[in-house]
Amino acid sequence: MSNFVGAFILFQTTIEGKPHWLVHWNYERQEFMLPGERKRPYETFQHCLISELEKSFELAPFEDFIITREPLAHLAFTLKPNADNTSEHYIVELFDFQELNSSAREQLEKDLRNRWVNELEIEANSTSDDFPISELLGTLYHKANLANRLS
């Protein structure tokens, strides 16, 4: 059994009339996932995410971005046992950018570790060019009702 307590950022845009979400390549798991991080016991969900955006994307809080004060969703769930018969338990908060300056947006979009994915790719757990997308993203997509979320 494993536990994950952490936060993810939702960055949505419209491409060809369809919503897309920014995902980041996770080298450890070898798949795309929402940018985010595991929360340490002494930090808040929001602080955890701000630290990750600073570290991974070299963005400065309050200068390059401000994330929403309240999460868009707070979710707690267990995924069914996987091949080795262990369950994964999650407590997750999803945040959005309250503000993101144009140079920071460009920096995120130019980073080759990042990619825009749409609903079909999330459902298929694979990008259009066959890179894996985390099954956790599909679960979050449904549990947080991202299909009906407006930017």
CSV table of C-alpha atoms in Angstrom, one decimal, residues 31-33 79 122 125 133-140:
chain,number,residue,atom,x,y,z
A,31,GLU,CA,4.9,9.3,-18.1
A,32,PHE,CA,3.2,12.6,-18.4
A,33,MET,CA,1.3,14.0,-15.4
A,79,LEU,CA,-7.1,3.3,-6.6
A,122,ILE,CA,-6.2,11.6,-21.2
A,125,ASN,CA,-3.6,7.2,-21.2
A,133,ILE,CA,0.0,9.6,-19.7
A,134,SER,CA,-0.5,8.7,-16.0
A,135,GLU,CA,-3.7,6.8,-15.2
A,136,LEU,CA,-3.8,9.1,-12.1
A,137,LEU,CA,-4.5,12.0,-14.5
A,138,GLY,CA,-7.5,10.2,-15.9
A,139,THR,CA,-8.8,9.6,-12.4
A,140,LEU,CA,-8.3,13.3,-11.4
